[in-house]
Coordinates of C-alpha atoms and ligand atoms in Angstrom, one line a residue:
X1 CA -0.2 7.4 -21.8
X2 CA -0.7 9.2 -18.4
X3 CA 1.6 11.2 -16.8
X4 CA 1.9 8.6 -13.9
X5 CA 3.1 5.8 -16.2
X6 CA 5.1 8.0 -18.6
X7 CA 6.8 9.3 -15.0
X8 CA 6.8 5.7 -13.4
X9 CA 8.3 3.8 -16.5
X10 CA 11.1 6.7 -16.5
X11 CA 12.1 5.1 -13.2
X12 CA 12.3 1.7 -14.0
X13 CA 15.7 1.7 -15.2
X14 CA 17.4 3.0 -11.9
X15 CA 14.9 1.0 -9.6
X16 CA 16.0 -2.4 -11.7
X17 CA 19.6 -1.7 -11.6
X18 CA 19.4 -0.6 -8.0
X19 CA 18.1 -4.1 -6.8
X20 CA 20.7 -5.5 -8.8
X21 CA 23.7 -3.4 -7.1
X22 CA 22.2 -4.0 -3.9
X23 CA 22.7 -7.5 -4.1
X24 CA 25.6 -7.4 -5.5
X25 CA 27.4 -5.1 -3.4
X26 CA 26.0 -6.4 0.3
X27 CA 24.3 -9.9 -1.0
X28 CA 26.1 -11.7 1.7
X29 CA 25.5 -9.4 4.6
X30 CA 23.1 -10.7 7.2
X31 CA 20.3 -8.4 7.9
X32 CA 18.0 -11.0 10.5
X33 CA 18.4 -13.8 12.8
X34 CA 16.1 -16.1 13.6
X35 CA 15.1 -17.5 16.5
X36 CA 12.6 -20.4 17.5
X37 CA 10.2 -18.3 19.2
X38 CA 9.8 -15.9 16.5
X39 CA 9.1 -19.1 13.7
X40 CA 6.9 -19.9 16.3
X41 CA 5.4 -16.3 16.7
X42 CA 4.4 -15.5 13.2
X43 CA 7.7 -14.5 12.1
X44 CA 7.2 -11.1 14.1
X45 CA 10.6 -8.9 13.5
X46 CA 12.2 -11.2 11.1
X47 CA 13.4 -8.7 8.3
X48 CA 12.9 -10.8 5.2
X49 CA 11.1 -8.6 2.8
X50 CA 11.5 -5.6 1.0
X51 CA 8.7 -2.4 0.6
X52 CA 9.7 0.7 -1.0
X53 CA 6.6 2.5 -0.3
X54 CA 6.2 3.1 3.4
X55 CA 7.7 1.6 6.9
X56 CA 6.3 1.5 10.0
X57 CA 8.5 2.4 12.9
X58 CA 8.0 1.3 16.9
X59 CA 8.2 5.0 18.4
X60 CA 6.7 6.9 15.0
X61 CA 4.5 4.9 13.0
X62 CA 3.7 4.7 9.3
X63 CA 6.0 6.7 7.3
X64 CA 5.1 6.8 3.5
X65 CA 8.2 7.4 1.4
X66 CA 10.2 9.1 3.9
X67 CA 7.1 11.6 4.7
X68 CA 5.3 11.3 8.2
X69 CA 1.6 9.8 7.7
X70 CA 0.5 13.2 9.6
X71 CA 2.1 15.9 7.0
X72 CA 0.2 14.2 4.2
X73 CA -3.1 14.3 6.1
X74 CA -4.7 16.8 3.8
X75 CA -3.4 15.1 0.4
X76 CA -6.2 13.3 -1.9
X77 CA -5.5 9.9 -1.9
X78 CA -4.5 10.0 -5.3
X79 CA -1.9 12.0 -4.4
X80 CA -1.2 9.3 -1.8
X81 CA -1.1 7.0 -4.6
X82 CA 1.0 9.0 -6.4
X83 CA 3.6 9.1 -3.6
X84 CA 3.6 5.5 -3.2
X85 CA 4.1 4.2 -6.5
X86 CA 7.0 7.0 -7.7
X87 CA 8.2 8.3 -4.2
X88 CA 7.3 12.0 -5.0
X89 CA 4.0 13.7 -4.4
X90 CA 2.5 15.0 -7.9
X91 CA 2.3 18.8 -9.1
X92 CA -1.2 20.3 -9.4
X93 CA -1.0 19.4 -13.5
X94 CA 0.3 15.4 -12.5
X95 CA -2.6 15.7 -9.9
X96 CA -5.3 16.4 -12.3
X97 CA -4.0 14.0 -15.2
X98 CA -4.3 11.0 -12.7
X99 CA -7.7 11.8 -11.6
X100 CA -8.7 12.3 -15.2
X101 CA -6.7 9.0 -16.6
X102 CA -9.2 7.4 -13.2
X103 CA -12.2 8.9 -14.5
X104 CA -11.6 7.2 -17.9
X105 CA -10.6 4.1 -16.5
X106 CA -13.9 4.2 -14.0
X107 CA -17.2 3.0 -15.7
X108 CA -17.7 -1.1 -14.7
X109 CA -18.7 -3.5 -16.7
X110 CA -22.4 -4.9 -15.6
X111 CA -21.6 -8.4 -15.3
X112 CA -20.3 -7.2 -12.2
X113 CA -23.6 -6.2 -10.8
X114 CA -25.2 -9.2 -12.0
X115 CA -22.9 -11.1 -9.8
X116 CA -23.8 -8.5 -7.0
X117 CA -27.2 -9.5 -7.4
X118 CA -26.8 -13.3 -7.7
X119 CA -25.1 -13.5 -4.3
X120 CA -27.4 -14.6 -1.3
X121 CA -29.1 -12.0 0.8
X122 CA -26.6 -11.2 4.1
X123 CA -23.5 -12.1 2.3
X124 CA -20.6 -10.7 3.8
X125 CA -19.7 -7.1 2.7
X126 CA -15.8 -8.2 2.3
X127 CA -17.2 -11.7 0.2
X128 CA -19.2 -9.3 -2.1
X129 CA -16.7 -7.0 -2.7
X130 CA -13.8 -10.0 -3.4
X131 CA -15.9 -11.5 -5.1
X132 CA -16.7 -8.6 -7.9
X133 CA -12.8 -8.0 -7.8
X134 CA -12.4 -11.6 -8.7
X135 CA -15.3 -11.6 -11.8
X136 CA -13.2 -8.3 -12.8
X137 CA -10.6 -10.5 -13.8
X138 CA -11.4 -11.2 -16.7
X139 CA -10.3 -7.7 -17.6
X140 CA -6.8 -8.3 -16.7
X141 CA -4.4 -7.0 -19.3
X142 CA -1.5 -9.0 -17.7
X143 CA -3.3 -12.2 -17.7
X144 CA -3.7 -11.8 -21.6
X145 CA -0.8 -10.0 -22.4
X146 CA 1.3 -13.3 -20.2
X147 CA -0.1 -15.8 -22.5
X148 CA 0.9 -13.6 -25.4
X149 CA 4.5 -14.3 -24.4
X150 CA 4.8 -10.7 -22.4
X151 CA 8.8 -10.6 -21.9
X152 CA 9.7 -9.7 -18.0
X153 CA 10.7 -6.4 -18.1
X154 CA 7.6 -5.2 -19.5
X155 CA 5.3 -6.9 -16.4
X156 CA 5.4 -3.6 -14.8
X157 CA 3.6 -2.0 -17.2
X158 CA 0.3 -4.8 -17.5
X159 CA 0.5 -4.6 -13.9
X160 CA 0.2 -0.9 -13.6
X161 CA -2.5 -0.7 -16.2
X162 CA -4.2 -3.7 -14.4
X163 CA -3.9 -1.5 -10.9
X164 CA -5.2 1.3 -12.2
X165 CA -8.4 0.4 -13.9
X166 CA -8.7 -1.9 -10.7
X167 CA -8.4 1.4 -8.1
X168 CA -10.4 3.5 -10.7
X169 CA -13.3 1.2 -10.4
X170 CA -13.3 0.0 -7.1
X171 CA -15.2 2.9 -5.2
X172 CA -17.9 2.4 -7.3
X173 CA -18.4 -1.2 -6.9
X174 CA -18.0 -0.9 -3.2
X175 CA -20.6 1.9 -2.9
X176 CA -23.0 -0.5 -4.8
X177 CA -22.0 -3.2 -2.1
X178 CA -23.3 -1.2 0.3
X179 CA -26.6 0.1 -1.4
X180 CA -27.3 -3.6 -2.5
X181 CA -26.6 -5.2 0.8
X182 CA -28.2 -2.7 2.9
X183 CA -31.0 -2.2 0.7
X184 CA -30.6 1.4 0.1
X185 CA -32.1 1.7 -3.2
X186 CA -30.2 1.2 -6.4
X187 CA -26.3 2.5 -7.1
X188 CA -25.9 6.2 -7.5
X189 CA -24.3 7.0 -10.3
X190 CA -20.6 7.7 -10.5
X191 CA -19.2 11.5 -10.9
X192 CA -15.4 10.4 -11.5
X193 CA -15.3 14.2 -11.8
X194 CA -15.4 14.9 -8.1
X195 CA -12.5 13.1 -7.7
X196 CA -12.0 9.7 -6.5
X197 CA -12.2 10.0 -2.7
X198 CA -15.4 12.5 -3.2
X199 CA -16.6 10.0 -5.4
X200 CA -16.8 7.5 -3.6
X201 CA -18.6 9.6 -0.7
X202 CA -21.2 10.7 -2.7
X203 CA -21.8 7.3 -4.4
X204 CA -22.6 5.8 -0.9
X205 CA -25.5 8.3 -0.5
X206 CA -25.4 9.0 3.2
X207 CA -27.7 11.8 3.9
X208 CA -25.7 14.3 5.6
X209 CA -23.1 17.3 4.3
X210 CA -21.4 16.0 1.5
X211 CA -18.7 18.4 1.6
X212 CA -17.8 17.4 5.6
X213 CA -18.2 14.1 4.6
X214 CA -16.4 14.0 1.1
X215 CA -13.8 15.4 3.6
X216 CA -13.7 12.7 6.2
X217 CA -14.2 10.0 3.2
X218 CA -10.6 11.6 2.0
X219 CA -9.1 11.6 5.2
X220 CA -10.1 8.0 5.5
X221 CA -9.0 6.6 2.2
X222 CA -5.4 8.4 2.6
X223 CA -4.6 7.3 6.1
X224 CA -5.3 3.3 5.4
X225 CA -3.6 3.2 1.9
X226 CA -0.4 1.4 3.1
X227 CA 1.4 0.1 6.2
X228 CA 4.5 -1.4 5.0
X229 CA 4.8 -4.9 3.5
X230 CA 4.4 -7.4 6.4
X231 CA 1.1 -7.0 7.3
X232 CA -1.8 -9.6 6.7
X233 CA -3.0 -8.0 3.4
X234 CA 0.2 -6.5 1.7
X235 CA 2.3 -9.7 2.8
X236 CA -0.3 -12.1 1.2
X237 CA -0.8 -10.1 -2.1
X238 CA 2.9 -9.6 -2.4
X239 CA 3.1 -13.6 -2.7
X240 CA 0.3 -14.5 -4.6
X241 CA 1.4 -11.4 -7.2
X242 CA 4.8 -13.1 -7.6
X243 CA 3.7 -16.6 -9.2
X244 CA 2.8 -13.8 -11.7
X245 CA -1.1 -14.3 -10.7
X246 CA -2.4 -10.6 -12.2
X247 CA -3.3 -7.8 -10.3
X248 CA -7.2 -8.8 -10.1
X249 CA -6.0 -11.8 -8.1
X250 CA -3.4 -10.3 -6.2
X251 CA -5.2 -7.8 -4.6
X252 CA -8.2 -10.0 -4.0
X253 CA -5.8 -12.6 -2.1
X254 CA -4.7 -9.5 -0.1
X255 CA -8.4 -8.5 1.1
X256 CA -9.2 -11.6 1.9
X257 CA -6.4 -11.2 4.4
X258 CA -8.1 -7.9 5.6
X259 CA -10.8 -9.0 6.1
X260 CA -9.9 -11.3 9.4
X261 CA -10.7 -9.8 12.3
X262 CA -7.5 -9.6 13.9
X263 CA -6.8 -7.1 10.8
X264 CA -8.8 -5.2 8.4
X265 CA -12.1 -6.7 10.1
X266 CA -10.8 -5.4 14.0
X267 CA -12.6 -2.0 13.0
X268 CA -16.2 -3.6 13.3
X269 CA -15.1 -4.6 16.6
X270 CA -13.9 -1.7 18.1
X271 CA -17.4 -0.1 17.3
X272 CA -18.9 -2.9 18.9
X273 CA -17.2 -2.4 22.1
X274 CA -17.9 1.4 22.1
X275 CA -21.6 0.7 21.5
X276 CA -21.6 -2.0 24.2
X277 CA -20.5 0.5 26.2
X278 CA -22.9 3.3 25.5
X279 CA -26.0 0.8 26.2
X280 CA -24.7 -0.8 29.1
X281 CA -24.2 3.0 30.7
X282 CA -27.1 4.8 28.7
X283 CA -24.9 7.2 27.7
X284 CA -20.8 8.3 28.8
X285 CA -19.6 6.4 31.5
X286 CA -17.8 7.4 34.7
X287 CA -14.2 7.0 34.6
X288 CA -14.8 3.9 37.2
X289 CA -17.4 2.4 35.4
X290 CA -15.1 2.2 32.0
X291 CA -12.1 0.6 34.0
X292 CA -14.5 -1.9 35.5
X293 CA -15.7 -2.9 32.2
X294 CA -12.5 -3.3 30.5
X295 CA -11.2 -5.6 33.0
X296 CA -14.3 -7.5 32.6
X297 CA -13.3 -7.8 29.0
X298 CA -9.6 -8.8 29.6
X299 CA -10.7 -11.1 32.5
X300 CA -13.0 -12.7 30.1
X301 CA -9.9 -14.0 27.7
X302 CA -11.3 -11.3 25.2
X303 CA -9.1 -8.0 23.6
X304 CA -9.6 -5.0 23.8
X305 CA -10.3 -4.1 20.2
X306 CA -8.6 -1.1 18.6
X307 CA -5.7 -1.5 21.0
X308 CA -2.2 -3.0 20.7
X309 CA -0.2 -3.6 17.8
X310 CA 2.4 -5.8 16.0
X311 CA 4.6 -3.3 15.4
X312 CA 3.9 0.1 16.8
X313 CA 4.6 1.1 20.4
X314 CA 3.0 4.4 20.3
X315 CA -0.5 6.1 19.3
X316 CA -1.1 5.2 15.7
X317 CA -0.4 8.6 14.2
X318 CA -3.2 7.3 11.7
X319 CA -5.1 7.8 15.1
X320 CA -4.3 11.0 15.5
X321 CA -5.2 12.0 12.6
X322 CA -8.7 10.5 12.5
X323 CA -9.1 12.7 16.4
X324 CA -7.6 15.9 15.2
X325 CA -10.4 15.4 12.5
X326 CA -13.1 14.5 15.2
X327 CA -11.9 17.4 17.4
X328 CA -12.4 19.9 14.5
X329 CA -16.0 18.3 13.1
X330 CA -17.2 15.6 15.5
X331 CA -17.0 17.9 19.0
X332 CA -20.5 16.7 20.0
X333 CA -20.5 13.2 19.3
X334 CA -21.0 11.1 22.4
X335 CA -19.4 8.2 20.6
X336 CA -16.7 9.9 20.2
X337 CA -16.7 11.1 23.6
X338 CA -16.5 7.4 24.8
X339 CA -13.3 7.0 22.5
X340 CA -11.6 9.6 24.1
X341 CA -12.2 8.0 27.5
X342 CA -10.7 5.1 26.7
X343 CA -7.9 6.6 24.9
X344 CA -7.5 8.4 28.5
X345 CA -8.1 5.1 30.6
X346 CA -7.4 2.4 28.6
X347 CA -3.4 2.5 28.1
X348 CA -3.0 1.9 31.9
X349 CA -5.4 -0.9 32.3
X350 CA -3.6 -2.8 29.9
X351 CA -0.5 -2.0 30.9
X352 CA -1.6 -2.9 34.4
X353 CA -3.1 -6.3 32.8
X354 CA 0.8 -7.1 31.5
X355 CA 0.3 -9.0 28.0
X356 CA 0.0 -6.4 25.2
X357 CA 3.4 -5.5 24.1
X358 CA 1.6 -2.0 23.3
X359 CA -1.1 -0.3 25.3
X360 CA -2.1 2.3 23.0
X361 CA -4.7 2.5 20.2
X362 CA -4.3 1.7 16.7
X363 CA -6.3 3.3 13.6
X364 CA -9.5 1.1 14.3
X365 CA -10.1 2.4 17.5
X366 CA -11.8 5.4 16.7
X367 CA -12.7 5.0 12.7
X368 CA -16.1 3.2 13.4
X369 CA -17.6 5.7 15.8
X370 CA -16.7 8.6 13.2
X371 CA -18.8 6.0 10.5
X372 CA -21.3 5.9 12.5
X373 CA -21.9 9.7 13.5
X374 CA -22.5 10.4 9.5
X375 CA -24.8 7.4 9.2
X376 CA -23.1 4.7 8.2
X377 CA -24.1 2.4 10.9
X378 CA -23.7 -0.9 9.0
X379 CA -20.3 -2.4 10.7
X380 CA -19.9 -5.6 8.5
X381 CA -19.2 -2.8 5.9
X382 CA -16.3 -1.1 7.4
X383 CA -13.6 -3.2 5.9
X384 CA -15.0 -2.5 2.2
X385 CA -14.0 0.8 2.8
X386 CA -10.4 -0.2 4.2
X387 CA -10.1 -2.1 1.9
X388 CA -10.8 0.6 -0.9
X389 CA -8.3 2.6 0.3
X390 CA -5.6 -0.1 0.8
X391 CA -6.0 -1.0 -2.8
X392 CA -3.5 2.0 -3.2
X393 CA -1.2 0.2 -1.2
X394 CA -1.4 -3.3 -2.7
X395 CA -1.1 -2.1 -6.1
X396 CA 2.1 0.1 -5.8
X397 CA 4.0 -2.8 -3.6
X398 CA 3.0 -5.4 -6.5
X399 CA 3.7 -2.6 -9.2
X400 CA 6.8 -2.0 -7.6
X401 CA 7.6 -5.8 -7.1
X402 CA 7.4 -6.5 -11.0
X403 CA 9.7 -3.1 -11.8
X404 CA 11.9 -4.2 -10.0
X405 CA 12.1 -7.9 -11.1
X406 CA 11.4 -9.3 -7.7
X407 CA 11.4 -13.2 -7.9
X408 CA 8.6 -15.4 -6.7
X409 CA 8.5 -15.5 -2.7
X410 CA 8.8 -19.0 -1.4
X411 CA 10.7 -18.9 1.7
X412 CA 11.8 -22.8 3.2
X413 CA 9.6 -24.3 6.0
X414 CA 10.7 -26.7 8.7
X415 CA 9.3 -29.3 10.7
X416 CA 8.8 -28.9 14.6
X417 CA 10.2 -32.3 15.4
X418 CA 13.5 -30.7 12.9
X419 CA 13.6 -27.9 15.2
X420 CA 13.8 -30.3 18.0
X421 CA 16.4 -32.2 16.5
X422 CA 18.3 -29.3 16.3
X423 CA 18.7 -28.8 20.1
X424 CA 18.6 -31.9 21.4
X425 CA 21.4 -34.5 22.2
X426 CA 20.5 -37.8 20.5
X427 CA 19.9 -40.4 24.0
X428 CA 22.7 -42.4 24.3
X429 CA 22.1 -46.2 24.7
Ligands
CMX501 N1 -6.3 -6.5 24.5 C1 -5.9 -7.6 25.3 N2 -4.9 -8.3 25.1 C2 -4.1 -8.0 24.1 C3 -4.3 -6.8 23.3 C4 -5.5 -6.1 23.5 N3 -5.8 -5.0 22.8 N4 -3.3 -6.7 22.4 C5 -2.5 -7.8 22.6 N5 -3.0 -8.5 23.6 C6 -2.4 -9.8 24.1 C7 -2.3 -10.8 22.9 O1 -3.6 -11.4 22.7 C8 -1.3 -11.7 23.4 O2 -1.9 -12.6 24.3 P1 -1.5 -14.2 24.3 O3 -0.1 -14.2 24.6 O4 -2.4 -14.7 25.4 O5 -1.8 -14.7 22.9 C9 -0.3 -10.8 24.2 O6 -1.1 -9.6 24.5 C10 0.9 -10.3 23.4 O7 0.4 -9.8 22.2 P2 1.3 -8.7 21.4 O8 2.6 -9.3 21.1 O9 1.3 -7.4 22.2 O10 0.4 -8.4 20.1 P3 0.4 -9.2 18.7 O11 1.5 -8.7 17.9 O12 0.4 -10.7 18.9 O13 -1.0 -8.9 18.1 C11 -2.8 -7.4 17.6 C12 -1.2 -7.6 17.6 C13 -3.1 -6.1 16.9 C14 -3.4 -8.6 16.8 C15 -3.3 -7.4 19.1 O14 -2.8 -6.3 19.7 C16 -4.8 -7.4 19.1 O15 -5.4 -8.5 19.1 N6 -5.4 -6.2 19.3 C17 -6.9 -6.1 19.3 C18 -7.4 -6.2 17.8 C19 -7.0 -5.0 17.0 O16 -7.1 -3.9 17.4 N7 -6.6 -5.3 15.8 C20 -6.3 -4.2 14.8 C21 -4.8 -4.2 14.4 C22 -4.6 -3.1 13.3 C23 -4.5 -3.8 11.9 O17 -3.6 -4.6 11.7 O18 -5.4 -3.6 11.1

């Protein structure tokens, strides 16, 4: 057993019987009303769910067991996972037996390439990924250990073990995504030794430093592990992982939800607007000359990708972090240039326009140009790699859904013509 689980199932006990005394002692208090507009809205600030392993506030953003996104910047993403699944970050020993229990855990099966291979030429990045994750399946430990009359208390356990074979593999099956699809020659073989962010970096076989880029791969996988559980992709893996549907399926339902582009997929498309940009200036454009062309955008019904957000009414820290990063490594990048112009500019145009609740950018707004400075150019491949990293995510919230006994979600749906009958006086005759 790894130290992770042998820590983890240590913690069951108190996580179980605090679910239990919560309900007990405030099941009647109301948390949440509920108006029309938001059932109408997409539910937007109904509290209805619960997620253990981060929140996102309006004012601060994501906030990953009590610890500010920023102050875990420089963490490895397994120490990310770490912190998500048991609330504490891992000593230096804990640290090294999880990326060892990984490297064990890493080598897939080739039927999974032969279904890479068997897909048609100029499949979509996300679709190849899902649909390896789904042909993994038929590895799942809690799909065999279920029909072997698995008692509930011990789902936990087949989930974790699902979850982690699941995140030990994945980088390499996305990096062969990307060689396949892009025609980059074949996979490079895995070094589960480098660690699992490095890993992954050197498995994608960009040709530029390995060690600035094994850093930026890090810093990428850490920041996009979790944002709470309302979201598109956590939400949607949460319900589909309690009908008891394993982890394989689970998190496969959730990246399908990433990979919309009002989500996961937005990233492409903030890329697309810097570049659109670039060309139509040849180069950095005058302060002027970005104003005029956003308002074009908004005056042509279209967003203005990488900005706004459901939740957060500040810079995404995860932001932040990725242009602390840029400042330090990415100084000359005229892409990167152009970000920070519209990071400068931006904010009042759409305030001045009136609709987005927030102005300021989110994560995607400056990811793809950072991609694309090391090389990686391909932009239908960007939410493979988010959606690497928020396997982390997806499988603590569903590990931590089973611990604690959470029931299947199934919340009651109304008709609109009900909600009219609600308000309305019956006419008199
Ligand atoms: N540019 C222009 N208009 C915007 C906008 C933007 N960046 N952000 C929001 N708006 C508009 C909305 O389209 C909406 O208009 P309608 O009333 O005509 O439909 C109005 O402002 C109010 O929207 P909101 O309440 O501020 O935002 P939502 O919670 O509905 O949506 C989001 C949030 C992220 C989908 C939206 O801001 C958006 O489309 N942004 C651009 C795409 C993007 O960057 N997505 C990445 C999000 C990060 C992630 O989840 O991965």
């Amino acid at each position: 057993m790894s130290k992770l689980i042998d820590k983890f199932a240590a913690q069951v006990p108190g996580l179980r019987q605090q679910a239990k005394d919560i309900v007990t002692k405030y099941g009647a208090e109301k948390v949440s009303d509920v108006t029309v507009a938001q059932m109408f809205g997409g539910m937007r600030g109904i509290k209805g769910l619960i997620c253990d392993t981060s929140v996102v506030t309006p004012d601060k953003g994501l906030i990953v067991r009590g610890q500010p996104i920023l102050d875990l910047a420089d963490r490895t993403p397994e120490d990310i996972f770490w912190l998500l699944l048991t609330g504490e970050l891992p000593s230096e020993a804990e640290a090294h037996d999880l990326d060892q229990d990984f490297a064990r855990r890493s080598e897939v099966p080739d039927y999974v390439f032969d279904v890479l291979r068997a897909l048609p030429a100029g499949s979509h990045p996300m679709a190849m990924l899902n649909t390896c994750i789904l042909a993994l399946e038929h590895e799942s430990v809690f799909r065999t250990r279920y029909f072997e009359g698995m008692k509930k208390p011990d789902y936990w356990e087949a989930a974790l073990e699902d979850g982690l074979n699941l995140i030990a593999k994945i980088p390499t099956i996305a990096a062969a995504v990307y060689r396949m699809r892009y025609e980059k020659g074949d996979p490079i073989a895995s070094k589960p030794e480098l660690g699992w962010g490095a890993n992954y970096a050197q498995m994608l076989g960009m040709d530029v430093d390995q060690d600035e880029f094994a850093k930026f791969i890090n810093l990428y996988l850490n920041l996009h592990a979790d944002h709470e559980g309302g979201n598109v992709s956590a939400f949607s893996c949460a319900t589909v992982a309690s009908a008891l549907s394993d982890p394989y399926y689970s998190v496969s339902a959730g990246l399908n939800g990433l990979a919309g582009p009002l989500h996961g997929l937005a990233n492409q498309e903030c890329l697309r607007f810097v570049l659109g940009i670039r060309d139509r200036y040849n180069g950095i454009p005058t302060d002027d000359q970005l104003v005029e062309y956003a308002w074009e955008i908004l005056n042509g019904g279209q967003v203005i990708p990488g900005y706004g957000h459901a939740v957060l009414r500040c810079p995404d820290p995860r932001f932040i972090g990725f242009h602390n990063f840029a400042e330090k490594y990415l100084a000359d990048e005229p892409l990167v240039t152009i970000v920070d112009k519209i990071y400068r500019l931006i904010p009042d145009v759409l305030r001045e326009h009136g609709k987005a609740k927030s102005p300021f950018p989110n994560v995607d707004a400056i990811t793809g140009s950072m991609l694309y400075h090391y090389g990686l150019t391909e932009y239908r491949y960007y939410t493979v790699m988010f959606a690497v990293s928020r396997s982390l995510g997806l499988i603590s919230q569903l590990v931590l859904s089973r611990a604690m006994g959470m029931p299947i979600i199934r919340p009651k749906s109304v008709t609109s013509d009900w909600v009219v009958s609600q308000f309305e006086q019956p006419v008199k005759v």
